[in-house]
Amino acid sequence: MSITAYHRDPAEALVAAQQAVNRLDALWSRTRPGSDVTRLNAAAGAEPVEVDPDTAALLEKANAAALESEMAFDPVLAPVMDAWGFGATESETTAVHRVPDQAELEKLLSLTRDLPVLDGDTVSLPIAGQAVDLGAIAKGAAAADVVEVLTAHGVDSAVIALGGNITALGTRPDGSPFRVYVRDPQGGGEDYLCMMSLPAGRTCSTSGGYERYFEANGQTYHHIVDPETGYPAQSGLRSVTVVAEDPALADAWSTALYVLGAEEALTRWESGEGTVAGMDLILVTEEDHVYVTQGLEEGLEPLGEEAGYTYEIVRR
Ligand code: ADP
Ligand code: MG
């Protein structure tokens, strides 16, 4: 977590923001004992669990994204993630990665897709062995809380970075929009695909197969899984960046669109209807083509032309 606030005395606001994130981590972590998610998963197939209203609200948002994405975003994919070693481990250094066999995957896939059932703040997982994993939406949702806390402390200019999500609270102190670098998915963390303006109040979220992966039998396996196959998504994309007003949705949909692929993402955007149509996108294909939707044209600075990327502004 990295929060930069422009304010004459930001210390108190920053401490409060950190506390807000810690509170949500204690609710949504899959590894912390007693978290809402831990309790919910332990009670799967057995009994409903009372959760914090913030957890219920997030699960509702996750369920909606799951349905609208036709389950490309699946908040109950945890058993499958665990089988690959991308699950509830403390850190990447302690993770044990392996390629699960087909029979095992099929068994685990039968635990996915049945979404958590909500009744107010009471939640249940229908099938024993099911588990919620909010890894693809929780960081975004936390950013929304940080914005609220900072605003309440009088901060009107800040950048909030939680994992691959960056939220602009207001503009830079001089009134110009914050500028964000988007990584070159093939650059090993060193090179940049582009620089772009992040308008006030917007979040950009990037999902890519290059972020977490392991190699086995000469193959690369990454941490965004296609719920249809149980295998790392192979949609022809190297990365997806989503710019949206709601940080949780930016997070969830960057993951969902990475699974769905460029064609489906652009079809949804061009249709002018639904959640994706209200967002802006940067899609990087395996052919090194970069689609940028028109809302990001102003302030876009391509930086990967020498590395072989071609850029195209998509309009509707
Ligand atoms: P990151 O967390 O690396 O920024 P994402 O936001 O794309 O990237 O989230 C990836 C995480 O989401 C994975 O580590 C896993 O916990 C979870 N996940 C992977 N595939 C899916 C999926 N299809 N639907 C929902 N969650 C997923
Ligand atoms: Mg995400």
mmCIF file of C-alpha atoms and ligand atoms in Angstrom:
data_model
loop_
_atom_site.group_PDB
_atom_site.id
_atom_site.type_symbol
_atom_site.label_atom_id
_atom_site.label_comp_id
_atom_site.label_asym_id
_atom_site.label_seq_id
_atom_site.Cartn_x
_atom_site.Cartn_y
_atom_site.Cartn_z
ATOM 1 C CA MET A 1 0.000 0.000 0.000
ATOM 2 C CA SER A 2 1.299 3.409 -0.919
ATOM 3 C CA ILE A 3 -0.661 6.577 -0.236
ATOM 4 C CA THR A 4 0.565 10.033 -1.163
ATOM 5 C CA ALA A 5 -1.491 12.936 0.154
ATOM 6 C CA TYR A 6 -0.924 16.607 -0.668
ATOM 7 C CA HIS A 7 -1.933 18.518 2.449
ATOM 8 C CA ARG A 8 -0.215 20.857 4.865
ATOM 9 C CA ASP A 9 -0.389 18.259 7.665
ATOM 10 C CA PRO A 10 -1.306 14.855 6.231
ATOM 11 C CA ALA A 11 -0.008 12.616 9.051
ATOM 12 C CA GLU A 12 -3.328 12.074 10.800
ATOM 13 C CA ALA A 13 -5.181 11.438 7.551
ATOM 14 C CA LEU A 14 -2.578 8.898 6.454
ATOM 15 C CA VAL A 15 -2.676 7.019 9.745
ATOM 16 C CA ALA A 16 -6.475 6.873 9.553
ATOM 17 C CA ALA A 17 -6.256 5.625 5.966
ATOM 18 C CA GLN A 18 -3.842 2.899 6.975
ATOM 19 C CA GLN A 19 -6.157 1.876 9.807
ATOM 20 C CA ALA A 20 -9.066 1.673 7.371
ATOM 21 C CA VAL A 21 -7.108 -0.681 5.108
ATOM 22 C CA ASN A 22 -6.048 -2.801 8.086
ATOM 23 C CA ARG A 23 -9.661 -3.086 9.205
ATOM 24 C CA LEU A 24 -10.711 -4.340 5.774
ATOM 25 C CA ASP A 25 -7.768 -6.742 5.615
ATOM 26 C CA ALA A 26 -8.938 -8.182 8.922
ATOM 27 C CA LEU A 27 -12.388 -8.710 7.357
ATOM 28 C CA TRP A 28 -11.449 -9.918 3.871
ATOM 29 C CA SER A 29 -8.180 -11.794 4.283
ATOM 30 C CA ARG A 30 -8.226 -15.482 3.446
ATOM 31 C CA THR A 31 -5.312 -16.177 5.768
ATOM 32 C CA ARG A 32 -6.166 -14.186 8.895
ATOM 33 C CA PRO A 33 -8.005 -16.306 11.472
ATOM 34 C CA GLY A 34 -11.422 -14.920 12.360
ATOM 35 C CA SER A 35 -11.805 -12.764 9.238
ATOM 36 C CA ASP A 36 -15.274 -12.690 7.690
ATOM 37 C CA VAL A 37 -13.954 -14.610 4.697
ATOM 38 C CA THR A 38 -12.216 -17.229 6.852
ATOM 39 C CA ARG A 39 -15.385 -17.791 8.905
ATOM 40 C CA LEU A 40 -17.587 -17.891 5.820
ATOM 41 C CA ASN A 41 -15.331 -20.446 4.112
ATOM 42 C CA ALA A 42 -15.155 -22.607 7.242
ATOM 43 C CA ALA A 43 -18.969 -22.700 7.364
ATOM 44 C CA ALA A 44 -19.444 -23.570 3.664
ATOM 45 C CA GLY A 45 -22.255 -26.071 3.129
ATOM 46 C CA ALA A 46 -23.085 -26.002 6.836
ATOM 47 C CA GLU A 47 -24.510 -22.749 8.123
ATOM 48 C CA PRO A 48 -24.984 -19.059 7.339
ATOM 49 C CA VAL A 49 -22.511 -16.566 8.793
ATOM 50 C CA GLU A 50 -23.151 -13.021 9.997
ATOM 51 C CA VAL A 51 -20.656 -10.640 8.394
ATOM 52 C CA ASP A 52 -19.778 -6.962 8.579
ATOM 53 C CA PRO A 53 -22.057 -4.793 6.383
ATOM 54 C CA ASP A 54 -18.954 -3.836 4.342
ATOM 55 C CA THR A 55 -18.305 -7.510 3.616
ATOM 56 C CA ALA A 56 -21.913 -8.079 2.574
ATOM 57 C CA ALA A 57 -21.750 -5.041 0.284
ATOM 58 C CA LEU A 58 -18.540 -6.284 -1.319
ATOM 59 C CA LEU A 59 -19.927 -9.787 -1.834
ATOM 60 C CA GLU A 60 -22.991 -8.286 -3.471
ATOM 61 C CA LYS A 61 -20.769 -6.289 -5.831
ATOM 62 C CA ALA A 62 -18.662 -9.375 -6.534
ATOM 63 C CA ASN A 63 -21.765 -11.438 -7.305
ATOM 64 C CA ALA A 64 -23.032 -8.774 -9.717
ATOM 65 C CA ALA A 65 -19.679 -8.656 -11.532
ATOM 66 C CA ALA A 66 -19.679 -12.451 -11.713
ATOM 67 C CA LEU A 67 -23.118 -12.557 -13.306
ATOM 68 C CA GLU A 68 -22.508 -9.684 -15.719
ATOM 69 C CA SER A 69 -19.157 -11.159 -16.815
ATOM 70 C CA GLU A 70 -20.803 -14.552 -17.335
ATOM 71 C CA MET A 71 -18.578 -15.924 -14.571
ATOM 72 C CA ALA A 72 -15.270 -14.800 -16.104
ATOM 73 C CA PHE A 73 -14.897 -13.131 -12.706
ATOM 74 C CA ASP A 74 -15.681 -15.800 -10.135
ATOM 75 C CA PRO A 75 -15.397 -14.911 -6.425
ATOM 76 C CA VAL A 76 -15.578 -18.589 -5.404
ATOM 77 C CA LEU A 77 -12.652 -19.772 -7.489
ATOM 78 C CA ALA A 78 -10.493 -20.299 -4.375
ATOM 79 C CA PRO A 79 -10.367 -24.125 -4.406
ATOM 80 C CA VAL A 80 -9.008 -24.006 -7.960
ATOM 81 C CA MET A 81 -6.536 -21.214 -7.136
ATOM 82 C CA ASP A 82 -5.302 -23.253 -4.165
ATOM 83 C CA ALA A 83 -4.682 -26.306 -6.353
ATOM 84 C CA TRP A 84 -2.285 -24.223 -8.473
ATOM 85 C CA GLY A 85 -0.583 -22.824 -5.379
ATOM 86 C CA PHE A 86 -1.937 -19.330 -6.084
ATOM 87 C CA GLY A 87 -4.232 -19.449 -3.099
ATOM 88 C CA ALA A 88 -4.209 -18.644 0.558
ATOM 89 C CA THR A 89 -0.470 -18.449 1.084
ATOM 90 C CA GLU A 90 1.213 -15.763 3.106
ATOM 91 C CA SER A 91 3.467 -14.726 0.249
ATOM 92 C CA GLU A 92 4.749 -15.751 -3.146
ATOM 93 C CA THR A 93 8.022 -16.961 -1.596
ATOM 94 C CA THR A 94 6.243 -19.572 0.553
ATOM 95 C CA ALA A 95 3.819 -20.643 -2.193
ATOM 96 C CA VAL A 96 4.115 -24.159 -3.588
ATOM 97 C CA HIS A 97 3.094 -24.125 -7.242
ATOM 98 C CA ARG A 98 2.090 -27.200 -9.237
ATOM 99 C CA VAL A 99 -0.002 -28.181 -12.251
ATOM 100 C CA PRO A 100 -3.141 -30.005 -11.035
ATOM 101 C CA ASP A 101 -4.357 -32.940 -13.136
ATOM 102 C CA GLN A 102 -7.621 -32.878 -15.072
ATOM 103 C CA ALA A 103 -9.593 -35.096 -12.677
ATOM 104 C CA GLU A 104 -8.627 -32.935 -9.715
ATOM 105 C CA LEU A 105 -9.530 -29.748 -11.587
ATOM 106 C CA GLU A 106 -12.920 -31.078 -12.620
ATOM 107 C CA LYS A 107 -13.722 -31.978 -9.036
ATOM 108 C CA LEU A 108 -12.681 -28.529 -7.838
ATOM 109 C CA LEU A 109 -14.552 -26.755 -10.642
ATOM 110 C CA SER A 110 -17.770 -28.303 -9.310
ATOM 111 C CA LEU A 111 -17.257 -26.133 -6.214
ATOM 112 C CA THR A 112 -17.114 -22.907 -8.228
ATOM 113 C CA ARG A 113 -19.846 -20.880 -9.911
ATOM 114 C CA ASP A 114 -22.394 -21.301 -7.097
ATOM 115 C CA LEU A 115 -22.224 -17.789 -5.695
ATOM 116 C CA PRO A 116 -22.530 -16.820 -2.024
ATOM 117 C CA VAL A 117 -26.156 -16.352 -1.008
ATOM 118 C CA LEU A 118 -26.901 -13.090 0.782
ATOM 119 C CA ASP A 119 -29.731 -12.240 3.127
ATOM 120 C CA GLY A 120 -28.880 -8.804 4.479
ATOM 121 C CA ASP A 121 -25.604 -9.244 6.339
ATOM 122 C CA THR A 122 -26.053 -12.995 6.599
ATOM 123 C CA VAL A 123 -24.154 -14.983 4.001
ATOM 124 C CA SER A 124 -23.930 -18.630 3.153
ATOM 125 C CA LEU A 125 -21.919 -20.738 0.752
ATOM 126 C CA PRO A 126 -24.212 -23.467 -0.586
ATOM 127 C CA ILE A 127 -21.706 -26.310 -1.040
ATOM 128 C CA ALA A 128 -19.263 -27.834 1.491
ATOM 129 C CA GLY A 129 -15.681 -27.250 0.355
ATOM 130 C CA GLN A 130 -16.501 -23.947 -1.340
ATOM 131 C CA ALA A 131 -14.364 -20.902 -0.579
ATOM 132 C CA VAL A 132 -14.518 -17.211 -1.353
ATOM 133 C CA ASP A 133 -11.402 -15.431 -2.663
ATOM 134 C CA LEU A 134 -11.758 -11.678 -3.027
ATOM 135 C CA GLY A 135 -8.204 -11.216 -4.345
ATOM 136 C CA ALA A 136 -9.406 -9.687 -7.599
ATOM 137 C CA ILE A 137 -11.743 -7.068 -6.079
ATOM 138 C CA ALA A 138 -10.776 -6.387 -2.445
ATOM 139 C CA LYS A 139 -7.881 -4.006 -3.117
ATOM 140 C CA GLY A 140 -10.123 -1.876 -5.279
ATOM 141 C CA ALA A 141 -12.860 -1.858 -2.664
ATOM 142 C CA ALA A 142 -10.330 -0.831 -0.012
ATOM 143 C CA ALA A 143 -9.304 2.165 -2.119
ATOM 144 C CA ALA A 144 -12.878 3.468 -1.953
ATOM 145 C CA ASP A 145 -12.657 3.446 1.841
ATOM 146 C CA VAL A 146 -9.314 5.240 1.774
ATOM 147 C CA VAL A 147 -10.816 7.977 -0.407
ATOM 148 C CA GLU A 148 -13.631 8.392 2.101
ATOM 149 C CA VAL A 149 -11.265 8.597 5.086
ATOM 150 C CA LEU A 150 -8.860 11.023 3.412
ATOM 151 C CA THR A 151 -11.725 13.241 2.279
ATOM 152 C CA ALA A 152 -13.154 13.279 5.807
ATOM 153 C CA HIS A 153 -9.735 14.508 6.985
ATOM 154 C CA GLY A 154 -9.784 17.388 4.526
ATOM 155 C CA VAL A 155 -7.441 15.863 1.934
ATOM 156 C CA ASP A 156 -8.544 16.703 -1.600
ATOM 157 C CA SER A 157 -5.429 15.684 -3.514
ATOM 158 C CA ALA A 158 -3.938 12.208 -3.156
ATOM 159 C CA VAL A 159 -2.808 9.104 -4.993
ATOM 160 C CA ILE A 160 -3.724 5.738 -3.520
ATOM 161 C CA ALA A 161 -1.855 2.681 -4.804
ATOM 162 C CA LEU A 162 -2.983 -0.734 -3.601
ATOM 163 C CA GLY A 163 -1.339 -3.506 -5.592
ATOM 164 C CA GLY A 164 -2.053 -2.964 -9.270
ATOM 165 C CA ASN A 165 -4.763 -0.392 -8.540
ATOM 166 C CA ILE A 166 -4.181 3.344 -8.521
ATOM 167 C CA THR A 167 -6.850 5.826 -7.445
ATOM 168 C CA ALA A 168 -6.693 9.574 -8.044
ATOM 169 C CA LEU A 169 -8.358 11.574 -5.304
ATOM 170 C CA GLY A 170 -8.813 14.924 -7.006
ATOM 171 C CA THR A 171 -6.027 16.333 -9.143
ATOM 172 C CA ARG A 172 -2.438 17.309 -8.515
ATOM 173 C CA PRO A 173 -2.131 20.413 -6.343
ATOM 174 C CA ASP A 174 -1.642 22.530 -9.504
ATOM 175 C CA GLY A 175 -5.026 21.358 -10.852
ATOM 176 C CA SER A 176 -3.652 19.091 -13.583
ATOM 177 C CA PRO A 177 -4.596 15.404 -13.571
ATOM 178 C CA PHE A 178 -2.318 12.827 -11.972
ATOM 179 C CA ARG A 179 -0.169 10.898 -14.457
ATOM 180 C CA VAL A 180 0.252 7.157 -14.308
ATOM 181 C CA TYR A 181 2.728 4.821 -15.973
ATOM 182 C CA VAL A 182 1.328 1.546 -17.310
ATOM 183 C CA ARG A 183 3.853 -1.298 -17.289
ATOM 184 C CA ASP A 184 5.088 -3.020 -20.396
ATOM 185 C CA PRO A 185 3.785 -6.556 -19.698
ATOM 186 C CA GLN A 186 6.976 -7.930 -21.283
ATOM 187 C CA GLY A 187 9.337 -5.482 -19.637
ATOM 188 C CA GLY A 188 10.120 -7.429 -16.476
ATOM 189 C CA GLY A 189 8.966 -4.501 -14.356
ATOM 190 C CA GLU A 190 11.508 -2.149 -15.944
ATOM 191 C CA ASP A 191 9.799 -0.787 -19.031
ATOM 192 C CA TYR A 192 6.611 1.119 -19.655
ATOM 193 C CA LEU A 193 3.857 0.677 -22.206
ATOM 194 C CA CYS A 194 2.525 4.196 -21.855
ATOM 195 C CA MET A 195 1.919 7.105 -19.595
ATOM 196 C CA MET A 196 -1.611 8.362 -19.182
ATOM 197 C CA SER A 197 -3.659 10.957 -17.360
ATOM 198 C CA LEU A 198 -5.818 9.625 -14.559
ATOM 199 C CA PRO A 199 -8.774 12.007 -14.220
ATOM 200 C CA ALA A 200 -9.930 13.131 -10.779
ATOM 201 C CA GLY A 201 -11.902 10.472 -8.956
ATOM 202 C CA ARG A 202 -10.874 7.648 -11.276
ATOM 203 C CA THR A 203 -9.109 4.383 -10.564
ATOM 204 C CA CYS A 204 -6.949 2.467 -12.957
ATOM 205 C CA SER A 205 -6.444 -1.216 -12.416
ATOM 206 C CA THR A 206 -4.134 -3.484 -14.391
ATOM 207 C CA SER A 207 -4.305 -7.260 -14.586
ATOM 208 C CA GLY A 208 -1.694 -9.280 -16.407
ATOM 209 C CA GLY A 209 -0.322 -12.775 -16.576
ATOM 210 C CA TYR A 210 3.180 -11.387 -16.012
ATOM 211 C CA GLU A 211 2.477 -10.360 -12.404
ATOM 212 C CA ARG A 212 2.559 -13.759 -10.691
ATOM 213 C CA TYR A 213 3.484 -16.959 -12.447
ATOM 214 C CA PHE A 214 5.577 -20.100 -12.308
ATOM 215 C CA GLU A 215 7.229 -22.319 -14.865
ATOM 216 C CA ALA A 216 6.862 -26.097 -15.202
ATOM 217 C CA ASN A 217 7.600 -28.481 -18.105
ATOM 218 C CA GLY A 218 8.707 -25.544 -20.238
ATOM 219 C CA GLN A 219 5.315 -23.829 -19.807
ATOM 220 C CA THR A 220 4.382 -20.640 -17.996
ATOM 221 C CA TYR A 221 1.379 -20.690 -15.672
ATOM 222 C CA HIS A 222 0.038 -17.417 -14.315
ATOM 223 C CA HIS A 223 -2.379 -16.411 -11.558
ATOM 224 C CA ILE A 224 -5.496 -15.353 -13.461
ATOM 225 C CA VAL A 225 -7.569 -18.453 -13.999
ATOM 226 C CA ASP A 226 -10.331 -18.999 -16.535
ATOM 227 C CA PRO A 227 -13.226 -20.389 -14.453
ATOM 228 C CA GLU A 228 -14.414 -22.265 -17.544
ATOM 229 C CA THR A 229 -11.314 -24.472 -17.789
ATOM 230 C CA GLY A 230 -9.630 -24.128 -14.393
ATOM 231 C CA TYR A 231 -6.436 -23.257 -16.281
ATOM 232 C CA PRO A 232 -4.629 -19.912 -16.433
ATOM 233 C CA ALA A 233 -6.596 -17.734 -18.870
ATOM 234 C CA GLN A 234 -5.338 -17.817 -22.455
ATOM 235 C CA SER A 235 -7.396 -15.143 -24.101
ATOM 236 C CA GLY A 236 -4.675 -13.676 -26.287
ATOM 237 C CA LEU A 237 -4.076 -10.728 -23.966
ATOM 238 C CA ARG A 238 -0.876 -9.731 -22.208
ATOM 239 C CA SER A 239 -2.570 -7.209 -19.933
ATOM 240 C CA VAL A 240 -5.749 -5.250 -19.363
ATOM 241 C CA THR A 241 -5.968 -1.819 -17.789
ATOM 242 C CA VAL A 242 -9.381 -0.530 -16.761
ATOM 243 C CA VAL A 243 -10.113 3.076 -15.795
ATOM 244 C CA ALA A 244 -13.355 3.462 -13.889
ATOM 245 C CA GLU A 245 -15.102 5.538 -11.287
ATOM 246 C CA ASP A 246 -15.714 2.683 -8.862
ATOM 247 C CA PRO A 247 -12.350 1.273 -7.703
ATOM 248 C CA ALA A 248 -13.807 -2.139 -6.835
ATOM 249 C CA LEU A 249 -15.298 -2.469 -10.306
ATOM 250 C CA ALA A 250 -12.047 -1.364 -11.955
ATOM 251 C CA ASP A 251 -10.293 -4.151 -10.049
ATOM 252 C CA ALA A 252 -12.880 -6.858 -10.724
ATOM 253 C CA TRP A 253 -13.294 -6.011 -14.405
ATOM 254 C CA SER A 254 -9.580 -5.822 -15.189
ATOM 255 C CA THR A 255 -9.469 -9.454 -14.091
ATOM 256 C CA ALA A 256 -12.718 -10.382 -15.876
ATOM 257 C CA LEU A 257 -11.688 -8.764 -19.169
ATOM 258 C CA TYR A 258 -8.290 -10.438 -19.022
ATOM 259 C CA VAL A 259 -10.196 -13.741 -18.988
ATOM 260 C CA LEU A 260 -12.709 -12.673 -21.659
ATOM 261 C CA GLY A 261 -10.178 -11.374 -24.198
ATOM 262 C CA ALA A 262 -9.897 -8.308 -26.439
ATOM 263 C CA GLU A 263 -12.743 -9.076 -28.817
ATOM 264 C CA GLU A 264 -15.323 -9.572 -26.075
ATOM 265 C CA ALA A 265 -13.995 -6.568 -24.124
ATOM 266 C CA LEU A 266 -14.261 -4.280 -27.164
ATOM 267 C CA THR A 267 -17.690 -5.627 -28.124
ATOM 268 C CA ARG A 268 -18.954 -4.796 -24.657
ATOM 269 C CA TRP A 269 -17.339 -1.356 -24.711
ATOM 270 C CA GLU A 270 -18.601 -0.515 -28.209
ATOM 271 C CA SER A 271 -22.164 -1.643 -27.386
ATOM 272 C CA GLY A 272 -22.523 1.427 -25.161
ATOM 273 C CA GLU A 273 -24.442 -0.661 -22.615
ATOM 274 C CA GLY A 274 -23.437 -2.362 -19.374
ATOM 275 C CA THR A 275 -20.617 -1.764 -16.905
ATOM 276 C CA VAL A 276 -17.737 -2.098 -19.388
ATOM 277 C CA ALA A 277 -19.208 0.577 -21.659
ATOM 278 C CA GLY A 278 -18.880 3.085 -18.817
ATOM 279 C CA MET A 279 -15.151 2.421 -18.415
ATOM 280 C CA ASP A 280 -12.030 3.119 -20.431
ATOM 281 C CA LEU A 281 -9.705 0.306 -21.442
ATOM 282 C CA ILE A 282 -6.143 -0.381 -22.506
ATOM 283 C CA LEU A 283 -5.859 -3.867 -23.978
ATOM 284 C CA VAL A 284 -2.444 -5.304 -24.880
ATOM 285 C CA THR A 285 -2.626 -8.316 -27.190
ATOM 286 C CA GLU A 286 -0.067 -11.068 -27.688
ATOM 287 C CA GLU A 287 0.499 -9.566 -31.144
ATOM 288 C CA ASP A 288 1.768 -6.446 -29.329
ATOM 289 C CA HIS A 289 -1.213 -4.391 -30.454
ATOM 290 C CA VAL A 290 -2.522 -1.877 -27.923
ATOM 291 C CA TYR A 291 -6.183 -0.846 -28.007
ATOM 292 C CA VAL A 292 -6.909 2.373 -26.113
ATOM 293 C CA THR A 293 -10.507 3.577 -25.810
ATOM 294 C CA GLN A 294 -11.167 7.190 -26.703
ATOM 295 C CA GLY A 295 -11.593 8.533 -23.169
ATOM 296 C CA LEU A 296 -7.868 8.009 -22.543
ATOM 297 C CA GLU A 297 -6.638 9.584 -25.781
ATOM 298 C CA GLU A 298 -5.980 12.976 -24.228
ATOM 299 C CA GLY A 299 -2.832 12.792 -22.177
ATOM 300 C CA LEU A 300 -1.782 9.408 -23.565
ATOM 301 C CA GLU A 301 1.928 9.050 -24.197
ATOM 302 C CA PRO A 302 2.875 5.787 -25.921
ATOM 303 C CA LEU A 303 6.260 4.557 -24.680
ATOM 304 C CA GLY A 304 6.519 1.101 -26.238
ATOM 305 C CA GLU A 305 6.889 1.854 -29.943
ATOM 306 C CA GLU A 306 10.558 0.929 -29.951
ATOM 307 C CA ALA A 307 9.714 -2.309 -28.162
ATOM 308 C CA GLY A 308 7.402 -3.160 -31.087
ATOM 309 C CA TYR A 309 3.980 -2.092 -29.807
ATOM 310 C CA THR A 310 1.432 -0.506 -32.126
ATOM 311 C CA TYR A 311 -1.294 1.736 -30.685
ATOM 312 C CA GLU A 312 -4.866 2.195 -31.830
ATOM 313 C CA ILE A 313 -7.504 4.540 -30.404
ATOM 314 C CA VAL A 314 -10.911 2.844 -30.355
ATOM 315 C CA ARG A 315 -13.960 5.084 -30.787
ATOM 316 C CA ARG A 316 -17.695 4.654 -30.732
HETATM 317 P P1 ADP B 1 -3.516 -8.732 -8.769
HETATM 318 O O1 ADP B 1 -4.160 -9.216 -7.520
HETATM 319 O O2 ADP B 1 -2.260 -9.454 -9.108
HETATM 320 O O3 ADP B 1 -3.411 -7.257 -8.850
HETATM 321 P P2 ADP B 1 -5.991 -9.245 -10.121
HETATM 322 O O4 ADP B 1 -6.723 -8.096 -9.582
HETATM 323 O O5 ADP B 1 -6.213 -9.565 -11.555
HETATM 324 O O6 ADP B 1 -4.445 -9.125 -9.970
HETATM 325 O O7 ADP B 1 -6.416 -10.471 -9.220
HETATM 326 C C1 ADP B 1 -5.808 -11.727 -9.330
HETATM 327 C C2 ADP B 1 -6.254 -12.559 -8.159
HETATM 328 O O8 ADP B 1 -7.640 -12.794 -8.240
HETATM 329 C C3 ADP B 1 -5.617 -13.932 -8.128
HETATM 330 O O9 ADP B 1 -4.464 -13.939 -7.346
HETATM 331 C C4 ADP B 1 -6.718 -14.791 -7.520
HETATM 332 O O10 ADP B 1 -6.700 -14.658 -6.115
HETATM 333 C C5 ADP B 1 -7.963 -14.149 -8.035
HETATM 334 N N1 ADP B 1 -8.449 -14.657 -9.335
HETATM 335 C C6 ADP B 1 -7.771 -15.263 -10.344
HETATM 336 N N2 ADP B 1 -8.569 -15.531 -11.389
HETATM 337 C C7 ADP B 1 -9.808 -15.071 -11.046
HETATM 338 C C8 ADP B 1 -11.078 -15.039 -11.710
HETATM 339 N N3 ADP B 1 -11.253 -15.535 -12.941
HETATM 340 N N4 ADP B 1 -12.113 -14.497 -11.024
HETATM 341 C C9 ADP B 1 -11.971 -13.988 -9.781
HETATM 342 N N5 ADP B 1 -10.808 -13.988 -9.113
HETATM 343 C C10 ADP B 1 -9.730 -14.515 -9.736
HETATM 344 MG MG MG B 2 -8.463 -7.266 -10.401
#
